[in-house]
PDB file of N, CA, C and O in Angstrom:
ATOM      1  N   MET A   1      36.956 -31.288   0.635  1.00 54.00           N
ATOM      2  CA  MET A   1      37.028 -30.349  -0.002  1.00 54.00           C
ATOM      3  C   MET A   1      36.218 -30.319  -1.444  1.00 54.00           C
ATOM      4  O   MET A   1      36.685 -28.752  -1.136  1.00 54.00           O
ATOM      5  N   THR A   2      35.723 -30.951  -1.767  1.00 56.00           N
ATOM      6  CA  THR A   2      35.468 -30.975  -3.717  1.00 56.00           C
ATOM      7  C   THR A   2      34.670 -30.507  -3.214  1.00 56.00           C
ATOM      8  O   THR A   2      33.553 -29.590  -4.307  1.00 56.00           O
ATOM      9  N   GLY A   3      33.331 -30.509  -2.453  1.00 54.00           N
ATOM     10  CA  GLY A   3      32.336 -29.895  -1.796  1.00 54.00           C
ATOM     11  C   GLY A   3      32.167 -28.278  -1.763  1.00 54.00           C
ATOM     12  O   GLY A   3      31.034 -27.730  -2.039  1.00 54.00           O
ATOM     13  N   GLU A   4      33.064 -28.055  -0.942  1.00 52.00           N
ATOM     14  CA  GLU A   4      33.445 -27.073  -0.620  1.00 52.00           C
ATOM     15  C   GLU A   4      33.692 -26.031  -1.935  1.00 52.00           C
ATOM     16  O   GLU A   4      33.252 -24.982  -1.679  1.00 52.00           O
ATOM     17  N   THR A   5      34.833 -26.685  -2.797  1.00 52.00           N
ATOM     18  CA  THR A   5      34.931 -25.688  -3.405  1.00 52.00           C
ATOM     19  C   THR A   5      34.375 -25.459  -4.494  1.00 52.00           C
ATOM     20  O   THR A   5      33.319 -24.895  -5.387  1.00 52.00           O
ATOM     21  N   THR A   6      33.206 -26.598  -4.569  1.00 52.00           N
ATOM     22  CA  THR A   6      31.767 -26.738  -5.877  1.00 52.00           C
ATOM     23  C   THR A   6      30.741 -26.001  -5.031  1.00 52.00           C
ATOM     24  O   THR A   6      29.932 -25.361  -5.868  1.00 52.00           O
ATOM     25  N   GLY A   7      30.708 -25.859  -3.803  1.00 53.00           N
ATOM     26  CA  GLY A   7      29.483 -24.391  -3.254  1.00 53.00           C
ATOM     27  C   GLY A   7      30.029 -23.522  -3.352  1.00 53.00           C
ATOM     28  O   GLY A   7      29.222 -22.403  -3.362  1.00 53.00           O
ATOM     29  N   GLY A   8      32.150 -22.994  -3.416  1.00 52.00           N
ATOM     30  CA  GLY A   8      31.529 -22.277  -3.473  1.00 52.00           C
ATOM     31  C   GLY A   8      32.030 -21.568  -4.835  1.00 52.00           C
ATOM     32  O   GLY A   8      31.213 -20.206  -4.730  1.00 52.00           O
ATOM     33  N   LEU A   9      31.901 -22.513  -6.464  1.00 53.00           N
ATOM     34  CA  LEU A   9      32.072 -22.154  -6.877  1.00 53.00           C
ATOM     35  C   LEU A   9      30.436 -21.754  -7.336  1.00 53.00           C
ATOM     36  O   LEU A   9      30.042 -21.128  -8.184  1.00 53.00           O
ATOM     37  N   HIS A  10      29.041 -22.781  -6.934  1.00 51.00           N
ATOM     38  CA  HIS A  10      27.920 -22.186  -7.169  1.00 51.00           C
ATOM     39  C   HIS A  10      27.540 -21.242  -6.387  1.00 51.00           C
ATOM     40  O   HIS A  10      26.314 -20.134  -6.776  1.00 51.00           O
ATOM     41  N   ALA A  11      27.729 -21.105  -5.273  1.00 50.00           N
ATOM     42  CA  ALA A  11      27.465 -19.421  -4.856  1.00 50.00           C
ATOM     43  C   ALA A  11      28.257 -18.309  -4.964  1.00 50.00           C
ATOM     44  O   ALA A  11      27.042 -17.249  -4.453  1.00 50.00           O
ATOM     45  N   SER A  12      28.812 -18.440  -5.515  1.00 50.00           N
ATOM     46  CA  SER A  12      29.660 -17.025  -6.578  1.00 50.00           C
ATOM     47  C   SER A  12      28.912 -17.105  -7.274  1.00 50.00           C
ATOM     48  O   SER A  12      28.797 -16.134  -7.940  1.00 50.00           O
ATOM     49  N   THR A  13      28.646 -18.023  -8.400  1.00 52.00           N
ATOM     50  CA  THR A  13      27.853 -17.557  -9.514  1.00 52.00           C
ATOM     51  C   THR A  13      26.427 -17.184  -9.432  1.00 52.00           C
ATOM     52  O   THR A  13      25.188 -16.547  -9.798  1.00 52.00           O
ATOM     53  N   ALA A  14      26.030 -18.039  -8.225  1.00 53.00           N
ATOM     54  CA  ALA A  14      24.226 -17.669  -7.362  1.00 53.00           C
ATOM     55  C   ALA A  14      24.100 -16.086  -7.376  1.00 53.00           C
ATOM     56  O   ALA A  14      23.367 -15.681  -7.280  1.00 53.00           O
ATOM     57  N   GLY A  15      25.454 -15.939  -6.817  1.00 55.00           N
ATOM     58  CA  GLY A  15      25.013 -14.457  -5.961  1.00 55.00           C
ATOM     59  C   GLY A  15      25.508 -13.247  -7.007  1.00 55.00           C
ATOM     60  O   GLY A  15      24.009 -12.164  -7.031  1.00 55.00           O
ATOM     61  N   ASN A  16      25.701 -13.643  -8.147  1.00 62.00           N
ATOM     62  CA  ASN A  16      25.955 -13.063  -9.253  1.00 62.00           C
ATOM     63  C   ASN A  16      24.777 -12.492  -9.543  1.00 62.00           C
ATOM     64  O   ASN A  16      23.677 -11.378 -10.279  1.00 62.00           O
ATOM     65  N   GLY A  17      23.400 -13.427 -10.247  1.00 64.00           N
ATOM     66  CA  GLY A  17      22.509 -13.491 -10.726  1.00 64.00           C
ATOM     67  C   GLY A  17      21.742 -13.065 -10.007  1.00 64.00           C
ATOM     68  O   GLY A  17      20.558 -11.900 -10.323  1.00 64.00           O
ATOM     69  N   SER A  18      21.469 -13.203  -8.846  1.00 85.00           N
ATOM     70  CA  SER A  18      20.212 -13.269  -7.298  1.00 85.00           C
ATOM     71  C   SER A  18      20.510 -11.147  -7.190  1.00 85.00           C
ATOM     72  O   SER A  18      19.326 -11.703  -6.030  1.00 85.00           O
ATOM     73  N   GLU A  19      21.788 -11.029  -7.343  1.00 91.00           N
ATOM     74  CA  GLU A  19      21.619  -9.985  -6.281  1.00 91.00           C
ATOM     75  C   GLU A  19      20.605  -8.631  -7.074  1.00 91.00           C
ATOM     76  O   GLU A  19      19.726  -8.339  -6.479  1.00 91.00           O
ATOM     77  N   LYS A  20      20.042  -8.875  -8.518  1.00 90.00           N
ATOM     78  CA  LYS A  20      18.859  -8.308  -8.559  1.00 90.00           C
ATOM     79  C   LYS A  20      17.192  -8.241  -8.390  1.00 90.00           C
ATOM     80  O   LYS A  20      16.407  -8.082  -7.817  1.00 90.00           O
ATOM     81  N   TYR A  21      17.248  -9.675  -7.853  1.00 92.00           N
ATOM     82  CA  TYR A  21      15.738 -10.361  -6.959  1.00 92.00           C
ATOM     83  C   TYR A  21      15.966 -10.476  -6.066  1.00 92.00           C
ATOM     84  O   TYR A  21      15.452  -9.712  -5.359  1.00 92.00           O
ATOM     85  N   LYS A  22      17.209 -10.682  -5.362  1.00 92.00           N
ATOM     86  CA  LYS A  22      17.006  -9.569  -3.521  1.00 92.00           C
ATOM     87  C   LYS A  22      16.706  -8.016  -3.686  1.00 92.00           C
ATOM     88  O   LYS A  22      16.190  -7.963  -3.281  1.00 92.00           O
ATOM     89  N   GLU A  23      17.129  -7.451  -4.788  1.00 93.00           N
ATOM     90  CA  GLU A  23      16.723  -6.339  -4.715  1.00 93.00           C
ATOM     91  C   GLU A  23      15.505  -6.068  -5.093  1.00 93.00           C
ATOM     92  O   GLU A  23      14.134  -4.878  -4.287  1.00 93.00           O
ATOM     93  N   LYS A  24      15.156  -6.178  -5.916  1.00 94.00           N
ATOM     94  CA  LYS A  24      13.635  -6.797  -5.996  1.00 94.00           C
ATOM     95  C   LYS A  24      12.353  -7.824  -4.781  1.00 94.00           C
ATOM     96  O   LYS A  24      11.368  -6.357  -4.638  1.00 94.00           O
ATOM     97  N   ALA A  25      13.414  -8.416  -3.602  1.00 95.00           N
ATOM     98  CA  ALA A  25      12.555  -8.248  -2.755  1.00 95.00           C
ATOM     99  C   ALA A  25      12.996  -7.939  -2.090  1.00 95.00           C
ATOM    100  O   ALA A  25      11.916  -7.858  -1.258  1.00 95.00           O
ATOM    101  N   VAL A  26      13.622  -7.291  -1.429  1.00 96.00           N
ATOM    102  CA  VAL A  26      13.709  -5.603  -0.694  1.00 96.00           C
ATOM    103  C   VAL A  26      12.849  -4.690  -0.885  1.00 96.00           C
ATOM    104  O   VAL A  26      12.048  -4.535  -0.059  1.00 96.00           O
ATOM    105  N   VAL A  27      12.905  -4.691  -2.039  1.00 96.00           N
ATOM    106  CA  VAL A  27      11.777  -3.255  -2.528  1.00 96.00           C
ATOM    107  C   VAL A  27      10.386  -3.921  -2.495  1.00 96.00           C
ATOM    108  O   VAL A  27       8.971  -2.778  -2.170  1.00 96.00           O
ATOM    109  N   LEU A  28      10.007  -4.800  -2.976  1.00 97.00           N
ATOM    110  CA  LEU A  28       8.816  -5.482  -2.003  1.00 97.00           C
ATOM    111  C   LEU A  28       8.079  -5.669  -0.977  1.00 97.00           C
ATOM    112  O   LEU A  28       7.312  -4.916  -0.189  1.00 97.00           O
ATOM    113  N   ARG A  29       9.395  -5.834   0.116  1.00 97.00           N
ATOM    114  CA  ARG A  29       9.367  -6.570   1.365  1.00 97.00           C
ATOM    115  C   ARG A  29       8.624  -4.969   2.205  1.00 97.00           C
ATOM    116  O   ARG A  29       7.356  -5.334   3.329  1.00 97.00           O
ATOM    117  N   VAL A  30       9.601  -4.189   1.023  1.00 97.00           N
ATOM    118  CA  VAL A  30       9.272  -2.920   2.053  1.00 97.00           C
ATOM    119  C   VAL A  30       8.074  -2.427   1.291  1.00 97.00           C
ATOM    120  O   VAL A  30       6.980  -1.317   2.683  1.00 97.00           O
ATOM    121  N   MET A  31       7.760  -2.648   0.737  1.00 98.00           N
ATOM    122  CA  MET A  31       5.604  -1.790   0.004  1.00 98.00           C
ATOM    123  C   MET A  31       4.304  -2.643   0.435  1.00 98.00           C
ATOM    124  O   MET A  31       3.751  -1.634   1.190  1.00 98.00           O
ATOM    125  N   VAL A  32       5.316  -3.972   0.649  1.00 98.00           N
ATOM    126  CA  VAL A  32       4.586  -4.124   1.751  1.00 98.00           C
ATOM    127  C   VAL A  32       4.420  -4.153   3.304  1.00 98.00           C
ATOM    128  O   VAL A  32       2.766  -3.535   3.409  1.00 98.00           O
ATOM    129  N   TYR A  33       5.338  -3.818   3.710  1.00 98.00           N
ATOM    130  CA  TYR A  33       5.421  -3.250   4.818  1.00 98.00           C
ATOM    131  C   TYR A  33       4.497  -2.232   5.380  1.00 98.00           C
ATOM    132  O   TYR A  33       3.746  -1.609   6.090  1.00 98.00           O
ATOM    133  N   VAL A  34       4.975  -1.073   4.151  1.00 98.00           N
ATOM    134  CA  VAL A  34       4.514  -0.221   3.843  1.00 98.00           C
ATOM    135  C   VAL A  34       3.343   0.663   4.178  1.00 98.00           C
ATOM    136  O   VAL A  34       2.138   1.141   4.511  1.00 98.00           O
ATOM    137  N   VAL A  35       2.209  -0.486   3.431  1.00 98.00           N
ATOM    138  CA  VAL A  35       0.950  -0.783   2.807  1.00 98.00           C
ATOM    139  C   VAL A  35       0.322  -1.145   4.243  1.00 98.00           C
ATOM    140  O   VAL A  35      -1.064  -0.879   4.368  1.00 98.00           O
ATOM    141  N   ALA A  36       0.559  -2.618   4.970  1.00 98.00           N
ATOM    142  CA  ALA A  36       0.635  -2.597   6.232  1.00 98.00           C
ATOM    143  C   ALA A  36       0.347  -1.643   7.370  1.00 98.00           C
ATOM    144  O   ALA A  36      -1.051  -1.994   7.797  1.00 98.00           O
ATOM    145  N   GLY A  37       1.397  -1.321   7.075  1.00 98.00           N
ATOM    146  CA  GLY A  37       2.051  -0.082   8.183  1.00 98.00           C
ATOM    147  C   GLY A  37      -0.487   0.902   8.255  1.00 98.00           C
ATOM    148  O   GLY A  37      -0.048   1.741   9.349  1.00 98.00           O
ATOM    149  N   HIS A  38      -0.209   1.151   6.784  1.00 98.00           N
ATOM    150  CA  HIS A  38      -0.812   1.985   5.841  1.00 98.00           C
ATOM    151  C   HIS A  38      -2.192   2.244   7.008  1.00 98.00           C
ATOM    152  O   HIS A  38      -3.209   2.629   7.125  1.00 98.00           O
ATOM    153  N   LEU A  39      -2.332   0.960   6.746  1.00 98.00           N
ATOM    154  CA  LEU A  39      -3.960  -0.010   7.250  1.00 98.00           C
ATOM    155  C   LEU A  39      -4.082   0.163   8.137  1.00 98.00           C
ATOM    156  O   LEU A  39      -4.719  -0.065   8.872  1.00 98.00           O
ATOM    157  N   PHE A  40      -2.993  -0.276   9.156  1.00 98.00           N
ATOM    158  CA  PHE A  40      -2.619  -0.850  10.520  1.00 98.00           C
ATOM    159  C   PHE A  40      -3.751   0.418  11.331  1.00 98.00           C
ATOM    160  O   PHE A  40      -4.347   1.335  11.710  1.00 98.00           O
ATOM    161  N   ALA A  41      -2.765   1.728  10.927  1.00 98.00           N
ATOM    162  CA  ALA A  41      -2.899   3.040  11.171  1.00 98.00           C
ATOM    163  C   ALA A  41      -3.917   3.819  10.723  1.00 98.00           C
ATOM    164  O   ALA A  41      -5.387   4.265  11.550  1.00 98.00           O
ATOM    165  N   GLY A  42      -4.804   3.580   9.800  1.00 98.00           N
ATOM    166  CA  GLY A  42      -5.919   3.619   8.886  1.00 98.00           C
ATOM    167  C   GLY A  42      -6.732   3.456  10.777  1.00 98.00           C
ATOM    168  O   GLY A  42      -7.702   3.752  10.354  1.00 98.00           O
ATOM    169  N   PHE A  43      -6.735   2.025  10.673  1.00 98.00           N
ATOM    170  CA  PHE A  43      -7.623   1.227  11.497  1.00 98.00           C
ATOM    171  C   PHE A  43      -7.790   1.322  12.900  1.00 98.00           C
ATOM    172  O   PHE A  43      -8.509   1.440  13.610  1.00 98.00           O
ATOM    173  N   LEU A  44      -5.800   1.920  12.889  1.00 98.00           N
ATOM    174  CA  LEU A  44      -6.504   2.548  14.693  1.00 98.00           C
ATOM    175  C   LEU A  44      -7.539   4.542  14.594  1.00 98.00           C
ATOM    176  O   LEU A  44      -8.173   4.066  15.831  1.00 98.00           O
ATOM    177  N   TRP A  45      -6.697   5.109  13.988  1.00 98.00           N
ATOM    178  CA  TRP A  45      -7.829   5.970  13.657  1.00 98.00           C
ATOM    179  C   TRP A  45      -9.180   6.018  13.750  1.00 98.00           C
ATOM    180  O   TRP A  45      -9.548   6.553  14.425  1.00 98.00           O
ATOM    181  N   LEU A  46      -9.518   4.901  13.105  1.00 97.00           N
ATOM    182  CA  LEU A  46     -10.950   4.973  12.452  1.00 97.00           C
ATOM    183  C   LEU A  46     -11.302   4.391  13.792  1.00 97.00           C
ATOM    184  O   LEU A  46     -11.851   5.266  14.409  1.00 97.00           O
ATOM    185  N   LEU A  47     -10.448   3.986  14.607  1.00 97.00           N
ATOM    186  CA  LEU A  47     -11.269   3.058  16.432  1.00 97.00           C
ATOM    187  C   LEU A  47     -11.146   3.998  17.021  1.00 97.00           C
ATOM    188  O   LEU A  47     -12.317   4.789  18.154  1.00 97.00           O
ATOM    189  N   PHE A  48     -10.288   5.425  17.170  1.00 97.00           N
ATOM    190  CA  PHE A  48     -10.413   6.010  18.017  1.00 97.00           C
ATOM    191  C   PHE A  48     -11.289   7.845  17.685  1.00 97.00           C
ATOM    192  O   PHE A  48     -12.026   8.231  18.504  1.00 97.00           O
ATOM    193  N   TYR A  49     -11.261   7.109  16.293  1.00 97.00           N
ATOM    194  CA  TYR A  49     -12.614   8.212  15.816  1.00 97.00           C
ATOM    195  C   TYR A  49     -13.702   7.664  16.294  1.00 97.00           C
ATOM    196  O   TYR A  49     -14.743   8.688  16.446  1.00 97.00           O
ATOM    197  N   LEU A  50     -14.301   6.442  15.962  1.00 96.00           N
ATOM    198  CA  LEU A  50     -15.752   6.116  15.961  1.00 96.00           C
ATOM    199  C   LEU A  50     -15.846   6.013  17.562  1.00 96.00           C
ATOM    200  O   LEU A  50     -16.639   6.445  18.458  1.00 96.00           O
ATOM    201  N   GLY A  51     -14.514   5.655  18.904  1.00 95.00           N
ATOM    202  CA  GLY A  51     -14.774   5.954  20.172  1.00 95.00           C
ATOM    203  C   GLY A  51     -15.052   7.078  20.734  1.00 95.00           C
ATOM    204  O   GLY A  51     -15.778   8.011  20.743  1.00 95.00           O
ATOM    205  N   ALA A  52     -14.646   8.040  19.460  1.00 95.00           N
ATOM    206  CA  ALA A  52     -14.485  10.117  20.029  1.00 95.00           C
ATOM    207  C   ALA A  52     -15.683  10.418  19.831  1.00 95.00           C
ATOM    208  O   ALA A  52     -16.407  10.841  19.908  1.00 95.00           O
ATOM    209  N   HIS A  53     -17.011  10.169  18.898  1.00 93.00           N
ATOM    210  CA  HIS A  53     -17.840  10.172  18.724  1.00 93.00           C
ATOM    211  C   HIS A  53     -19.038   9.056  18.704  1.00 93.00           C
ATOM    212  O   HIS A  53     -19.791   9.397  18.209  1.00 93.00           O
ATOM    213  N   SER A  54     -18.945   8.981  20.210  1.00 88.00           N
ATOM    214  CA  SER A  54     -20.387   7.042  19.969  1.00 88.00           C
ATOM    215  C   SER A  54     -20.739   7.806  21.105  1.00 88.00           C
ATOM    216  O   SER A  54     -22.128   7.072  20.940  1.00 88.00           O
ATOM    217  N   HIS A  55     -21.180   8.851  21.802  1.00 78.00           N
ATOM    218  CA  HIS A  55     -22.229   8.931  22.126  1.00 78.00           C
ATOM    219  C   HIS A  55     -23.003  10.166  22.011  1.00 78.00           C
ATOM    220  O   HIS A  55     -23.860  10.032  20.428  1.00 78.00           O
TER     221      HIS A  55
END
């Protein structure tokens, strides 16, 4: 039981301080996905463009 209580207290104090970190991590992940998605879409566009103008 002591481990559970200590774990619970540790989790609650860590949860309060890590909310900003979690928000920043989500924002960073979204930005990475947006950039990666645009790069992938640009690559596909390039393939279709080159394929259409290959004659």
